[in-house]
mmCIF file of C-alpha atoms in Angstrom:
data_model
loop_
_atom_site.group_PDB
_atom_site.id
_atom_site.type_symbol
_atom_site.label_atom_id
_atom_site.label_comp_id
_atom_site.label_asym_id
_atom_site.label_seq_id
_atom_site.Cartn_x
_atom_site.Cartn_y
_atom_site.Cartn_z
ATOM 1 C CA MET A 1 88.855 85.247 91.166
ATOM 2 C CA ALA A 2 85.253 84.809 91.963
ATOM 3 C CA LEU A 3 83.101 86.607 94.484
ATOM 4 C CA GLU A 4 83.176 83.396 96.512
ATOM 5 C CA HIS A 5 86.876 83.921 97.225
ATOM 6 C CA ALA A 6 86.391 87.529 98.302
ATOM 7 C CA ILE A 7 83.626 86.494 100.706
ATOM 8 C CA MET A 8 85.642 83.578 102.075
ATOM 9 C CA THR A 9 88.564 85.988 102.586
ATOM 10 C CA SER A 10 86.272 88.316 104.528
ATOM 11 C CA LEU A 11 85.026 85.414 106.678
ATOM 12 C CA ALA A 12 88.579 84.175 107.237
ATOM 13 C CA GLU A 13 89.257 87.550 108.829
ATOM 14 C CA ARG A 14 86.113 87.486 110.998
ATOM 15 C CA PRO A 15 82.657 85.890 111.085
ATOM 16 C CA GLY A 16 79.781 88.091 110.009
ATOM 17 C CA THR A 17 76.263 88.440 108.741
ATOM 18 C CA GLY A 18 75.523 89.097 105.092
ATOM 19 C CA TYR A 19 74.921 92.726 106.026
ATOM 20 C CA GLU A 20 78.284 92.984 107.840
ATOM 21 C CA ILE A 21 80.088 91.422 104.875
ATOM 22 C CA GLY A 22 78.350 93.953 102.641
ATOM 23 C CA GLN A 23 79.584 96.748 104.907
ATOM 24 C CA GLN A 24 83.111 95.373 104.716
ATOM 25 C CA PHE A 25 82.822 95.399 100.920
ATOM 26 C CA THR A 26 81.666 99.019 101.075
ATOM 27 C CA ARG A 27 84.550 100.072 103.329
ATOM 28 C CA SER A 28 87.482 98.038 102.060
ATOM 29 C CA ILE A 29 87.250 94.907 99.923
ATOM 30 C CA GLY A 30 84.852 96.609 97.530
ATOM 31 C CA HIS A 31 87.564 99.003 96.424
ATOM 32 C CA PHE A 32 89.279 95.974 94.890
ATOM 33 C CA TRP A 33 86.392 93.583 94.238
ATOM 34 C CA SER A 34 82.870 94.969 94.235
ATOM 35 C CA ALA A 35 79.572 93.206 94.884
ATOM 36 C CA THR A 36 75.994 94.141 95.629
ATOM 37 C CA HIS A 37 74.227 92.968 98.790
ATOM 38 C CA GLN A 38 72.071 90.730 96.614
ATOM 39 C CA GLN A 39 75.168 89.086 95.094
ATOM 40 C CA ILE A 40 76.677 88.611 98.554
ATOM 41 C CA TYR A 41 73.545 86.921 99.960
ATOM 42 C CA ARG A 42 73.199 84.701 96.878
ATOM 43 C CA THR A 43 76.873 83.703 97.110
ATOM 44 C CA LEU A 44 76.629 83.002 100.859
ATOM 45 C CA LYS A 45 73.712 80.657 100.132
ATOM 46 C CA LYS A 46 75.804 78.831 97.499
ATOM 47 C CA LEU A 47 78.861 78.665 99.780
ATOM 48 C CA HIS A 48 76.672 77.193 102.526
ATOM 49 C CA ALA A 49 75.166 74.627 100.142
ATOM 50 C CA ASP A 50 78.717 73.680 99.085
ATOM 51 C CA GLY A 51 79.781 73.247 102.733
ATOM 52 C CA LEU A 52 82.351 76.052 102.570
ATOM 53 C CA VAL A 53 80.647 78.225 105.183
ATOM 54 C CA SER A 54 78.372 77.536 108.113
ATOM 55 C CA TYR A 55 76.115 79.842 110.037
ATOM 56 C CA GLU A 56 74.549 80.249 113.418
ATOM 57 C CA SER A 57 71.062 81.748 113.679
ATOM 58 C CA VAL A 58 70.850 84.564 116.182
ATOM 59 C CA ALA A 59 67.441 85.689 117.413
ATOM 60 C CA GLN A 60 66.532 89.375 117.164
ATOM 61 C CA ASP A 61 63.662 91.197 118.859
ATOM 62 C CA GLY A 62 60.836 91.930 116.428
ATOM 63 C CA ARG A 63 62.919 90.936 113.418
ATOM 64 C CA PRO A 64 63.782 87.698 111.670
ATOM 65 C CA ASP A 65 66.736 85.747 112.992
ATOM 66 C CA LYS A 66 70.062 86.820 111.533
ATOM 67 C CA LYS A 67 72.650 84.390 110.244
ATOM 68 C CA VAL A 68 76.241 84.840 111.415
ATOM 69 C CA TYR A 69 78.482 83.106 108.899
ATOM 70 C CA THR A 70 81.869 81.524 109.536
ATOM 71 C CA LEU A 71 84.289 79.853 107.198
ATOM 72 C CA SER A 72 84.076 76.073 107.624
ATOM 73 C CA ALA A 73 87.093 73.766 107.769
ATOM 74 C CA GLU A 74 86.375 72.815 104.129
ATOM 75 C CA GLY A 75 86.170 76.527 103.301
ATOM 76 C CA ARG A 76 89.586 77.131 104.873
ATOM 77 C CA VAL A 77 91.053 74.328 102.767
ATOM 78 C CA ALA A 78 89.411 75.689 99.604
ATOM 79 C CA LEU A 79 90.651 79.215 100.376
ATOM 80 C CA ARG A 80 94.166 77.957 101.100
ATOM 81 C CA GLU A 81 94.205 76.031 97.809
ATOM 82 C CA TRP A 82 92.939 79.058 95.902
ATOM 83 C CA VAL A 83 95.544 81.371 97.474
ATOM 84 C CA SER A 84 98.283 78.847 96.638
ATOM 85 C CA SER A 85 97.199 78.437 93.017
ATOM 86 C CA PRO A 86 98.846 80.481 90.250
ATOM 87 C CA THR A 87 97.174 83.748 89.302
ATOM 88 C CA GLU A 88 97.367 84.862 85.718
ATOM 89 C CA PRO A 89 98.210 88.516 85.146
ATOM 90 C CA ARG A 90 95.082 90.530 84.564
ATOM 91 C CA GLN A 91 94.300 91.221 80.936
ATOM 92 C CA LEU A 92 93.979 94.966 80.548
ATOM 93 C CA ARG A 93 90.626 95.981 79.105
ATOM 94 C CA ASP A 94 90.411 99.720 79.233
ATOM 95 C CA GLU A 95 87.823 101.666 77.269
ATOM 96 C CA LEU A 96 89.737 104.910 77.747
ATOM 97 C CA GLY A 97 92.819 103.369 76.136
ATOM 98 C CA VAL A 98 90.779 102.397 73.088
ATOM 99 C CA LYS A 99 89.358 105.927 72.909
ATOM 100 C CA ILE A 100 92.895 107.314 72.902
ATOM 101 C CA ARG A 101 93.769 104.952 70.041
ATOM 102 C CA ALA A 102 90.744 106.375 68.170
ATOM 103 C CA ALA A 103 91.858 109.983 68.783
ATOM 104 C CA GLU A 104 92.028 110.760 65.066
ATOM 105 C CA SER A 105 88.288 110.120 64.851
ATOM 106 C CA THR A 106 87.297 112.722 67.424
ATOM 107 C CA ASP A 107 87.674 116.284 68.542
ATOM 108 C CA LEU A 108 90.861 116.217 70.666
ATOM 109 C CA PRO A 109 89.628 118.802 73.216
ATOM 110 C CA ASP A 110 86.672 116.485 73.966
ATOM 111 C CA LEU A 111 89.034 113.572 74.534
ATOM 112 C CA ILE A 112 91.302 115.744 76.694
ATOM 113 C CA ALA A 113 88.272 116.746 78.775
ATOM 114 C CA GLU A 114 87.410 113.061 79.261
ATOM 115 C CA LEU A 115 90.999 112.360 80.328
ATOM 116 C CA ARG A 116 90.830 115.227 82.826
ATOM 117 C CA ARG A 117 87.597 113.759 84.211
ATOM 118 C CA HIS A 118 89.260 110.359 84.642
ATOM 119 C CA ARG A 119 92.291 111.982 86.224
ATOM 120 C CA ALA A 120 90.059 113.771 88.753
ATOM 121 C CA LEU A 121 88.234 110.528 89.626
ATOM 122 C CA HIS A 122 91.525 108.688 90.170
ATOM 123 C CA GLU A 123 92.874 111.600 92.190
ATOM 124 C CA GLU A 124 89.792 111.408 94.425
ATOM 125 C CA ARG A 125 90.267 107.658 94.896
ATOM 126 C CA LEU A 126 93.976 108.182 95.619
ATOM 127 C CA ARG A 127 93.111 110.730 98.331
ATOM 128 C CA LEU A 128 90.634 108.252 99.848
ATOM 129 C CA TYR A 129 93.241 105.461 99.891
ATOM 130 C CA GLN A 130 95.832 107.803 101.383
ATOM 131 C CA GLU A 131 93.329 108.775 104.101
ATOM 132 C CA PHE A 132 92.772 105.089 104.896
ATOM 133 C CA GLU A 133 96.531 104.626 104.989
ATOM 134 C CA LYS A 134 97.112 107.561 107.347
ATOM 135 C CA ASP A 135 94.147 106.830 109.642
ATOM 136 C CA ASP A 136 94.212 103.034 109.752
ATOM 137 C CA TYR A 137 97.912 102.238 109.381
ATOM 138 C CA PRO A 138 99.960 105.022 111.045
ATOM 139 C CA ASP A 139 102.817 102.630 111.905
ATOM 140 C CA PRO A 140 103.064 99.927 109.188
ATOM 141 C CA ASP A 141 106.163 98.368 110.795
ATOM 142 C CA SER A 142 104.150 97.344 113.859
ATOM 143 C CA LEU A 143 101.238 95.646 112.051
ATOM 144 C CA ASN A 144 100.227 92.066 112.751
ATOM 145 C CA LEU A 145 99.800 89.791 109.721
ATOM 146 C CA ARG A 146 96.052 90.464 109.389
ATOM 147 C CA LYS A 147 96.532 94.234 109.291
ATOM 148 C CA LEU A 148 99.741 93.979 107.237
ATOM 149 C CA LYS A 149 98.039 92.128 104.383
ATOM 150 C CA GLN A 150 95.235 94.711 104.341
ATOM 151 C CA TYR A 151 97.827 97.496 104.318
ATOM 152 C CA LEU A 152 99.777 95.906 101.468
ATOM 153 C CA VAL A 153 96.656 95.620 99.294
ATOM 154 C CA LEU A 154 95.881 99.250 100.071
ATOM 155 C CA ARG A 155 99.440 100.216 99.079
ATOM 156 C CA GLY A 156 98.876 98.447 95.758
ATOM 157 C CA GLY A 157 95.781 100.579 95.253
ATOM 158 C CA VAL A 158 97.728 103.748 96.099
ATOM 159 C CA ARG A 159 100.417 102.893 93.560
ATOM 160 C CA ILE A 160 97.888 101.995 90.847
ATOM 161 C CA GLU A 161 95.997 105.262 91.315
ATOM 162 C CA ALA A 162 99.198 107.343 91.395
ATOM 163 C CA GLY A 163 100.406 105.609 88.225
ATOM 164 C CA PHE A 164 97.103 106.195 86.452
ATOM 165 C CA ILE A 165 97.230 109.903 87.354
ATOM 166 C CA GLU A 166 100.782 110.149 85.967
ATOM 167 C CA TRP A 167 99.673 108.410 82.767
ATOM 168 C CA CYS A 168 96.702 110.788 82.375
ATOM 169 C CA ASP A 169 99.076 113.734 82.790
ATOM 170 C CA GLU A 170 101.380 112.279 80.127
ATOM 171 C CA VAL A 171 98.534 111.671 77.651
ATOM 172 C CA ILE A 172 96.909 115.060 78.296
ATOM 173 C CA GLY A 173 100.252 116.820 77.787
ATOM 174 C CA ALA A 174 100.941 114.959 74.555
ATOM 175 C CA LEU A 175 97.463 115.582 73.137
ATOM 176 C CA GLU A 176 97.533 119.262 74.156
ATOM 177 C CA SER A 177 100.854 119.546 72.326
ATOM 178 C CA VAL A 178 99.214 118.167 69.173
ATOM 179 C CA VAL A 179 96.290 120.580 69.561
ATOM 180 C CA SER A 180 98.657 123.560 69.919
ATOM 181 C CA ARG A 181 100.589 122.557 66.762
ATOM 182 C CA THR A 182 97.521 121.851 64.648
ATOM 183 C CA PRO A 183 96.267 124.774 62.575
ATOM 184 C CA GLU A 184 92.528 125.399 62.836
ATOM 185 C CA VAL A 185 90.578 124.456 59.769
#
């Protein structure tokens, strides 16, 4: 996936300025596909040049006009084709996993501390996702399609974070077991 697809997805949900799209990335999409404001504005310019989005200039008092972007008909076709195309499973590239494989080359308590740090970060993200779930989707069975798809992506994030926490617990427990069995030198 490219940033273009994330922005077109945002615009398919509702028109917006570059700033508003950036805010949406900060609040929701960015938890699954991040981008800076600079990247968003640069990509909007490219999408416009490619005819995939259009914009309307809106005058502002004492400030430059703002551009409110919408997904064009060609953009809707491109997004539909992208959504319908096969997606390859993501190749896992995880630095922490490689560090665990290199455990014999390090002080295990240092590695365990790093795992605990990762666990805490994932626990924090899980709490955030669960807050979104509770506050924004109190009755998932009554959601319209737009809200349902957002909820389902959020549920994927909840499950990923919960699984990562469980894995950290498993690895920490196993490494602590090795530490407790290993005589000090």
